[in-house]
Structures are given as structure tokens and as C-alpha cells.
PDB file of C-alpha atoms in Angstrom:
ATOM      1  CA  UNK P 223     -99.348 119.435 308.090  1.00 43.00           C
ATOM      2  CA  UNK P 224    -100.844 123.199 308.479  1.00 42.00           C
ATOM      3  CA  UNK P 225     -97.627 123.629 311.286  1.00 45.00           C
ATOM      4  CA  UNK P 226     -95.152 122.204 308.390  1.00 46.00           C
ATOM      5  CA  UNK P 227     -96.064 124.755 306.151  1.00 38.00           C
ATOM      6  CA  UNK P 228     -95.802 127.489 308.819  1.00 40.00           C
ATOM      7  CA  UNK P 229     -92.470 126.885 309.202  1.00 37.00           C
ATOM      8  CA  UNK P 230     -91.539 126.463 305.936  1.00 40.00           C
ATOM      9  CA  UNK P 231     -92.773 129.826 305.559  1.00 39.00           C
ATOM     10  CA  UNK P 232     -91.156 131.123 308.403  1.00 43.00           C
ATOM     11  CA  UNK P 233     -87.922 129.603 306.932  1.00 38.00           C
ATOM     12  CA  UNK P 234     -87.893 131.313 303.795  1.00 39.00           C
ATOM     13  CA  UNK P 235     -88.313 134.543 305.258  1.00 39.00           C
ATOM     14  CA  UNK P 236     -85.548 134.125 307.359  1.00 40.00           C
ATOM     15  CA  UNK P 237     -83.462 133.520 304.492  1.00 38.00           C
ATOM     16  CA  UNK P 238     -84.464 136.242 302.713  1.00 43.00           C
ATOM     17  CA  UNK P 239     -83.483 138.481 305.744  1.00 41.00           C
ATOM     18  CA  UNK P 240     -80.099 136.607 305.878  1.00 44.00           C
ATOM     19  CA  UNK P 241     -79.365 137.536 302.232  1.00 44.00           C
ATOM     20  CA  UNK P 242     -79.805 141.098 302.673  1.00 44.00           C
ATOM     21  CA  UNK P 243     -77.818 141.181 305.928  1.00 44.00           C
ATOM     22  CA  UNK P 244     -75.243 139.281 304.290  1.00 46.00           C
ATOM     23  CA  UNK P 245     -74.576 142.405 301.761  1.00 47.00           C
ATOM     24  CA  UNK P 246     -74.950 145.389 303.693  1.00 42.00           C
ATOM     25  CA  UNK P 247     -74.836 146.408 307.265  1.00 46.00           C
ATOM     26  CA  UNK P 248     -77.596 148.419 308.953  1.00 43.00           C
ATOM     27  CA  UNK P 249     -75.996 152.043 308.435  1.00 66.00           C
ATOM     28  CA  UNK P 250     -74.875 150.985 304.963  1.00 72.00           C
ATOM     29  CA  UNK P 251     -77.036 152.670 301.858  1.00 81.00           C
ATOM     30  CA  UNK P 252     -78.310 150.525 299.341  1.00 87.00           C
ATOM     31  CA  UNK P 253     -75.787 150.106 296.641  1.00 96.00           C
ATOM     32  CA  UNK P 254     -76.374 152.207 293.455  1.00 96.00           C
ATOM     33  CA  UNK P 255     -74.696 149.879 290.774  1.00 98.00           C
ATOM     34  CA  UNK P 256     -71.291 148.075 289.777  1.00 98.00           C
ATOM     35  CA  UNK P 257     -67.741 149.460 289.218  1.00 98.00           C
ATOM     36  CA  UNK P 258     -64.748 148.170 287.213  1.00 98.00           C
ATOM     37  CA  UNK P 259     -61.054 149.224 287.383  1.00 98.00           C
ATOM     38  CA  UNK P 260     -57.621 148.792 285.841  1.00 98.00           C
ATOM     39  CA  UNK P 261     -55.105 147.436 287.536  1.00 98.00           C
ATOM     40  CA  UNK P 262     -51.936 148.399 285.641  1.00 97.00           C
ATOM     41  CA  UNK P 263     -52.242 149.990 282.410  1.00 96.00           C
ATOM     42  CA  UNK P 264     -55.118 149.957 280.444  1.00 98.00           C
ATOM     43  CA  UNK P 265     -56.388 151.736 277.551  1.00 98.00           C
ATOM     44  CA  UNK P 266     -59.311 154.161 278.468  1.00 97.00           C
ATOM     45  CA  UNK P 267     -61.001 152.839 275.381  1.00 98.00           C
ATOM     46  CA  UNK P 268     -60.661 149.162 276.616  1.00 98.00           C
ATOM     47  CA  UNK P 269     -62.123 150.242 280.203  1.00 98.00           C
ATOM     48  CA  UNK P 270     -64.948 152.064 278.772  1.00 98.00           C
ATOM     49  CA  UNK P 271     -65.897 149.087 276.411  1.00 98.00           C
ATOM     50  CA  UNK P 272     -66.168 146.786 279.199  1.00 98.00           C
ATOM     51  CA  UNK P 273     -68.376 149.377 281.016  1.00 98.00           C
ATOM     52  CA  UNK P 274     -70.672 149.794 278.789  1.00 98.00           C
ATOM     53  CA  UNK P 275     -70.749 146.155 277.418  1.00 98.00           C
ATOM     54  CA  UNK P 276     -71.659 145.514 281.285  1.00 98.00           C
ATOM     55  CA  UNK P 277     -74.108 148.516 282.241  1.00 98.00           C
ATOM     56  CA  UNK P 278     -76.179 147.524 278.758  1.00 98.00           C
ATOM     57  CA  UNK P 279     -76.368 143.878 279.149  1.00 98.00           C
ATOM     58  CA  UNK P 280     -77.131 143.808 283.059  1.00 98.00           C
ATOM     59  CA  UNK P 281     -79.483 146.934 282.865  1.00 98.00           C
ATOM     60  CA  UNK P 282     -77.411 148.247 286.226  1.00 98.00           C
ATOM     61  CA  UNK P 283     -75.292 151.353 286.413  1.00 98.00           C
ATOM     62  CA  UNK P 284     -71.584 150.551 286.030  1.00 98.00           C
ATOM     63  CA  UNK P 285     -68.786 153.255 286.628  1.00 98.00           C
ATOM     64  CA  UNK P 286     -64.720 153.122 285.672  1.00 98.00           C
ATOM     65  CA  UNK P 287     -62.985 153.847 289.296  1.00 98.00           C
ATOM     66  CA  UNK P 288     -59.461 155.064 289.099  1.00 97.00           C
ATOM     67  CA  UNK P 289     -56.729 152.352 288.140  1.00 97.00           C
ATOM     68  CA  UNK P 290     -54.682 151.006 291.096  1.00 96.00           C
ATOM     69  CA  UNK P 291     -50.837 149.972 290.783  1.00 94.00           C
ATOM     70  CA  UNK P 292     -50.610 147.230 293.116  1.00 93.00           C
ATOM     71  CA  UNK P 293     -48.625 143.907 292.966  1.00 90.00           C
ATOM     72  CA  UNK P 294     -48.691 140.889 294.664  1.00 96.00           C
ATOM     73  CA  UNK P 295     -47.513 137.041 294.463  1.00 96.00           C
ATOM     74  CA  UNK P 296     -51.145 135.649 293.606  1.00 97.00           C
ATOM     75  CA  UNK P 297     -54.157 136.703 292.327  1.00 96.00           C
ATOM     76  CA  UNK P 298     -55.940 135.847 295.261  1.00 96.00           C
ATOM     77  CA  UNK P 299     -53.218 138.017 297.567  1.00 97.00           C
ATOM     78  CA  UNK P 300     -53.717 140.883 295.209  1.00 97.00           C
ATOM     79  CA  UNK P 301     -57.542 140.681 296.063  1.00 96.00           C
ATOM     80  CA  UNK P 302     -56.581 141.071 299.452  1.00 96.00           C
ATOM     81  CA  UNK P 303     -54.480 144.127 298.834  1.00 96.00           C
ATOM     82  CA  UNK P 304     -57.496 145.660 296.472  1.00 97.00           C
ATOM     83  CA  UNK P 305     -60.257 144.693 298.912  1.00 95.00           C
ATOM     84  CA  UNK P 306     -60.694 148.248 300.432  1.00 95.00           C
ATOM     85  CA  UNK P 307     -61.579 149.884 296.883  1.00 96.00           C
ATOM     86  CA  UNK P 308     -65.102 148.663 297.217  1.00 96.00           C
ATOM     87  CA  UNK P 309     -67.149 150.771 299.487  1.00 95.00           C
ATOM     88  CA  UNK P 310     -71.076 150.358 299.845  1.00 95.00           C
ATOM     89  CA  UNK P 311     -72.130 152.138 296.818  1.00 96.00           C
ATOM     90  CA  UNK P 312     -70.590 149.399 294.467  1.00 97.00           C
ATOM     91  CA  UNK P 313     -72.714 145.964 294.522  1.00 98.00           C
ATOM     92  CA  UNK P 314     -69.698 144.361 293.257  1.00 98.00           C
ATOM     93  CA  UNK P 315     -66.268 145.740 291.904  1.00 98.00           C
ATOM     94  CA  UNK P 316     -64.501 143.769 289.492  1.00 98.00           C
ATOM     95  CA  UNK P 317     -60.847 144.703 288.531  1.00 98.00           C
ATOM     96  CA  UNK P 318     -59.100 144.211 285.152  1.00 98.00           C
ATOM     97  CA  UNK P 319     -55.532 143.112 285.889  1.00 98.00           C
ATOM     98  CA  UNK P 320     -53.054 144.417 283.094  1.00 98.00           C
ATOM     99  CA  UNK P 321     -50.248 144.106 284.786  1.00 96.00           C
ATOM    100  CA  UNK P 322     -46.654 142.070 284.242  1.00 95.00           C
ATOM    101  CA  UNK P 323     -46.962 139.275 286.697  1.00 95.00           C
ATOM    102  CA  UNK P 324     -47.436 136.042 285.285  1.00 95.00           C
ATOM    103  CA  UNK P 325     -50.831 134.803 287.338  1.00 97.00           C
ATOM    104  CA  UNK P 326     -52.248 131.475 285.784  1.00 96.00           C
ATOM    105  CA  UNK P 327     -56.016 131.612 286.646  1.00 98.00           C
ATOM    106  CA  UNK P 328     -58.523 133.424 284.244  1.00 98.00           C
ATOM    107  CA  UNK P 329     -60.364 135.149 287.035  1.00 98.00           C
ATOM    108  CA  UNK P 330     -60.741 135.022 291.046  1.00 98.00           C
ATOM    109  CA  UNK P 331     -63.682 135.737 292.844  1.00 98.00           C
ATOM    110  CA  UNK P 332     -64.467 136.737 296.840  1.00 97.00           C
ATOM    111  CA  UNK P 333     -68.217 136.229 297.013  1.00 97.00           C
ATOM    112  CA  UNK P 334     -68.220 137.710 300.636  1.00 96.00           C
ATOM    113  CA  UNK P 335     -66.548 140.768 299.762  1.00 96.00           C
ATOM    114  CA  UNK P 336     -68.238 141.632 296.399  1.00 97.00           C
ATOM    115  CA  UNK P 337     -64.956 141.746 294.505  1.00 98.00           C
ATOM    116  CA  UNK P 338     -63.203 139.839 291.788  1.00 98.00           C
ATOM    117  CA  UNK P 339     -60.497 140.096 289.162  1.00 98.00           C
ATOM    118  CA  UNK P 340     -60.573 139.079 285.711  1.00 98.00           C
ATOM    119  CA  UNK P 341     -56.646 138.664 284.379  1.00 98.00           C
ATOM    120  CA  UNK P 342     -56.539 140.559 281.647  1.00 98.00           C
ATOM    121  CA  UNK P 343     -52.584 139.786 281.015  1.00 98.00           C
ATOM    122  CA  UNK P 344     -53.422 136.454 280.568  1.00 98.00           C
ATOM    123  CA  UNK P 345     -56.254 136.986 277.751  1.00 98.00           C
ATOM    124  CA  UNK P 346     -53.812 139.013 275.542  1.00 98.00           C
ATOM    125  CA  UNK P 347     -53.871 138.300 271.685  1.00 96.00           C
ATOM    126  CA  UNK P 348     -52.899 140.567 268.769  1.00 97.00           C
ATOM    127  CA  UNK P 349     -56.376 140.301 267.594  1.00 98.00           C
ATOM    128  CA  UNK P 350     -57.831 143.435 269.501  1.00 98.00           C
ATOM    129  CA  UNK P 351     -61.935 142.648 269.125  1.00 98.00           C
ATOM    130  CA  UNK P 352     -61.042 138.787 270.871  1.00 98.00           C
ATOM    131  CA  UNK P 353     -59.371 139.836 273.214  1.00 98.00           C
ATOM    132  CA  UNK P 354     -61.761 142.551 274.419  1.00 98.00           C
ATOM    133  CA  UNK P 355     -64.603 139.983 273.902  1.00 98.00           C
ATOM    134  CA  UNK P 356     -62.901 137.520 276.220  1.00 98.00           C
ATOM    135  CA  UNK P 357     -62.858 140.674 278.958  1.00 98.00           C
ATOM    136  CA  UNK P 358     -66.384 141.109 278.191  1.00 98.00           C
ATOM    137  CA  UNK P 359     -67.041 137.370 279.193  1.00 98.00           C
ATOM    138  CA  UNK P 360     -65.064 136.928 281.828  1.00 98.00           C
ATOM    139  CA  UNK P 361     -66.392 140.635 283.370  1.00 98.00           C
ATOM    140  CA  UNK P 362     -69.726 139.407 282.989  1.00 98.00           C
ATOM    141  CA  UNK P 363     -69.071 136.185 284.614  1.00 98.00           C
ATOM    142  CA  UNK P 364     -67.281 137.532 287.264  1.00 98.00           C
ATOM    143  CA  UNK P 365     -70.230 139.906 287.968  1.00 98.00           C
ATOM    144  CA  UNK P 366     -72.498 136.775 287.917  1.00 98.00           C
ATOM    145  CA  UNK P 367     -70.558 134.788 290.278  1.00 98.00           C
ATOM    146  CA  UNK P 368     -70.906 137.748 292.806  1.00 98.00           C
ATOM    147  CA  UNK P 369     -74.439 137.656 292.590  1.00 98.00           C
ATOM    148  CA  UNK P 370     -74.761 134.041 293.268  1.00 98.00           C
ATOM    149  CA  UNK P 371     -76.157 133.533 289.546  1.00 98.00           C
ATOM    150  CA  UNK P 372     -75.347 129.477 289.255  1.00 97.00           C
ATOM    151  CA  UNK P 373     -73.116 128.287 286.226  1.00 97.00           C
ATOM    152  CA  UNK P 374     -75.189 126.949 282.933  1.00 98.00           C
ATOM    153  CA  UNK P 375     -74.852 124.328 280.476  1.00 98.00           C
ATOM    154  CA  UNK P 376     -75.719 127.191 277.705  1.00 98.00           C
ATOM    155  CA  UNK P 377     -72.654 127.581 275.940  1.00 98.00           C
ATOM    156  CA  UNK P 378     -74.222 130.558 274.218  1.00 98.00           C
ATOM    157  CA  UNK P 379     -74.538 132.327 278.056  1.00 98.00           C
ATOM    158  CA  UNK P 380     -71.399 133.476 279.897  1.00 98.00           C
ATOM    159  CA  UNK P 381     -72.196 131.916 282.714  1.00 98.00           C
ATOM    160  CA  UNK P 382     -71.290 128.206 281.042  1.00 98.00           C
ATOM    161  CA  UNK P 383     -68.584 125.949 282.448  1.00 96.00           C
ATOM    162  CA  UNK P 384     -65.707 126.294 279.475  1.00 98.00           C
ATOM    163  CA  UNK P 385     -62.214 124.433 279.900  1.00 97.00           C
ATOM    164  CA  UNK P 386     -60.096 125.786 276.932  1.00 97.00           C
ATOM    165  CA  UNK P 387     -59.557 129.205 275.428  1.00 98.00           C
ATOM    166  CA  UNK P 388     -61.273 128.208 272.416  1.00 98.00           C
ATOM    167  CA  UNK P 389     -64.313 127.747 274.059  1.00 98.00           C
ATOM    168  CA  UNK P 390     -63.901 130.773 276.100  1.00 98.00           C
ATOM    169  CA  UNK P 391     -63.493 132.442 272.435  1.00 98.00           C
ATOM    170  CA  UNK P 392     -67.027 130.483 271.269  1.00 98.00           C
ATOM    171  CA  UNK P 393     -69.019 131.005 274.358  1.00 98.00           C
ATOM    172  CA  UNK P 394     -71.633 134.399 274.428  1.00 98.00           C
ATOM    173  CA  UNK P 395     -70.526 137.389 276.111  1.00 97.00           C
ATOM    174  CA  UNK P 396     -73.875 137.872 277.876  1.00 96.00           C
ATOM    175  CA  UNK P 397     -75.999 136.126 279.963  1.00 98.00           C
ATOM    176  CA  UNK P 398     -79.017 133.459 278.895  1.00 98.00           C
ATOM    177  CA  UNK P 399     -82.159 134.935 279.781  1.00 97.00           C
ATOM    178  CA  UNK P 400     -82.628 132.925 283.027  1.00 97.00           C
ATOM    179  CA  UNK P 401     -79.253 133.681 284.331  1.00 98.00           C
ATOM    180  CA  UNK P 402     -80.156 137.567 283.582  1.00 97.00           C
ATOM    181  CA  UNK P 403     -83.312 137.118 285.274  1.00 97.00           C
ATOM    182  CA  UNK P 404     -81.652 135.701 288.322  1.00 97.00           C
ATOM    183  CA  UNK P 405     -79.356 138.910 288.319  1.00 98.00           C
ATOM    184  CA  UNK P 406     -81.772 141.081 288.102  1.00 97.00           C
ATOM    185  CA  UNK P 407     -83.751 139.617 291.138  1.00 96.00           C
ATOM    186  CA  UNK P 408     -80.781 139.370 293.345  1.00 97.00           C
ATOM    187  CA  UNK P 409     -80.213 143.260 292.595  1.00 97.00           C
ATOM    188  CA  UNK P 410     -83.724 144.245 293.245  1.00 95.00           C
ATOM    189  CA  UNK P 411     -83.502 142.154 296.773  1.00 95.00           C
ATOM    190  CA  UNK P 412     -80.641 144.561 297.619  1.00 95.00           C
ATOM    191  CA  UNK P 413     -82.482 147.408 296.731  1.00 95.00           C
ATOM    192  CA  UNK P 414     -79.941 148.186 293.693  1.00 97.00           C
ATOM    193  CA  UNK P 415     -81.468 150.576 290.703  1.00 96.00           C
ATOM    194  CA  UNK P 416     -82.370 148.888 287.610  1.00 97.00           C
ATOM    195  CA  UNK P 417     -82.257 150.634 284.229  1.00 96.00           C
ATOM    196  CA  UNK P 418     -85.894 150.190 283.194  1.00 93.00           C
ATOM    197  CA  UNK P 419     -85.293 151.265 279.816  1.00 93.00           C
ATOM    198  CA  UNK P 420     -82.665 148.983 279.326  1.00 94.00           C
ATOM    199  CA  UNK P 421     -83.631 146.405 276.141  1.00 94.00           C
ATOM    200  CA  UNK P 422     -82.050 143.923 278.591  1.00 96.00           C
ATOM    201  CA  UNK P 423     -84.550 144.645 281.641  1.00 95.00           C
ATOM    202  CA  UNK P 424     -86.252 141.246 282.778  1.00 93.00           C
ATOM    203  CA  UNK P 425     -88.274 142.043 285.397  1.00 92.00           C
ATOM    204  CA  UNK P 426     -91.882 144.018 285.286  1.00 81.00           C
ATOM    205  CA  UNK P 427     -91.747 147.369 285.208  1.00 62.00           C
ATOM    206  CA  UNK P 428     -94.510 148.083 287.250  1.00 53.00           C
ATOM    207  CA  UNK P 429     -93.243 145.866 289.833  1.00 58.00           C
ATOM    208  CA  UNK P 430     -90.490 148.070 290.069  1.00 57.00           C
ATOM    209  CA  UNK P 431     -92.031 151.608 290.143  1.00 56.00           C
ATOM    210  CA  UNK P 432     -94.453 149.862 293.105  1.00 53.00           C
ATOM    211  CA  UNK P 433     -91.213 149.227 295.003  1.00 53.00           C
ATOM    212  CA  UNK P 434     -89.857 152.714 294.768  1.00 53.00           C
TER     213      UNK P 434
END
């Protein structure tokens, strides 16, 4: 019985080490935060709106990168073309596609590369606030998926499994508390700095200070 406990403990340690190794090589510094970038033309005010929302609601520093002007036959192909834009300093990089291609997917992501694309072109409508809320929700959702946060049955969460545009418009923009806690725990495992003063900080601040 005692041997079984030690075996399980050893496996747990190996899993934790594997999670860290999957994100960064031994020579790479810990990421400093998140990033978003436009593909195609998008107003700076819209990008800043999404950036500020993500930073506030994740408690991770989020920056806007220079836009790209890339086209491809599909969103997965577009990810291939954009993958090199993510550097080790970015824990996750989400592109907001605002080009002219008629892609069907709402979003795509590639966990192993730490990148995702939100199809902002498909989200457009005359109601600007509703449009921007769609971008907030899908960017948060993509970041959650890139941090291996599971989908939830809570329609007030950006991790809810919606099926229609009406359901997308009705669901929440940020994370439910358990999902936010998982996101921040995974950020801590990767030594990503968290904004301690953020109103959405879920982790114990004293514990964070002991670790850094």
C-alpha cells in the first residue's frame, strides 16, 4: 500500500515536470504575459478594448503586437503562416482576423504552438458594442483553451459550449471563478507574472510573493 502511494506521488511529480517542459525549452525565459495582434485592418481602439479586457480579466499583462497582412486558404493554414510571430516571451498569442477571406470557423487554436485565431471578420455586425463583446468572449475563450482550461456548462462563462450566434451573444465574457483559478494556477506553474492588484486575482498573494 505504501509503495503504491509513493508510485502515485512520483507520477504526479513527473506530470508537473512534463507540463513545464512542454511550454519552454531549458534555455527559454519564462513568458512575461499574453499578446494579441490583428491580421488585416482593425481600428486601434478595438484592439485596445480587447487587450484591456483580457489583461483585467486574466490578471496577466497583455500587449498588442504589430499587425500582419497574411492570407491563406484556411484558418489552420493561416496559423501555419503566423506561428513564428509568437516568441518565448508570449505565453499565448491570439490573432484577430479582420481580412477579406470567408472562413467558417469562429476561432481556431493550436495548443502545442500557443497560438489561436479569432475570426473577427465573421463576427462583424452593425452593432459595434455587440461585435466587440464577441471579440472579448472569443479571445478569452481561446486563451483559456491555450492554457488547457476545460469547457464548462455555465452560460455565464466564456468557456461555455455555445452552438449559435444567439448563444454566443448571450454567454458571459469572462471566466467563471473555477476556470479563472485554473488559468492562474497554470500561469503560476509556468512562472508567468500575475498582476497582484488585479480585481480578478484568485490566487493567494502571500503565496505568490513566497514563490518570486
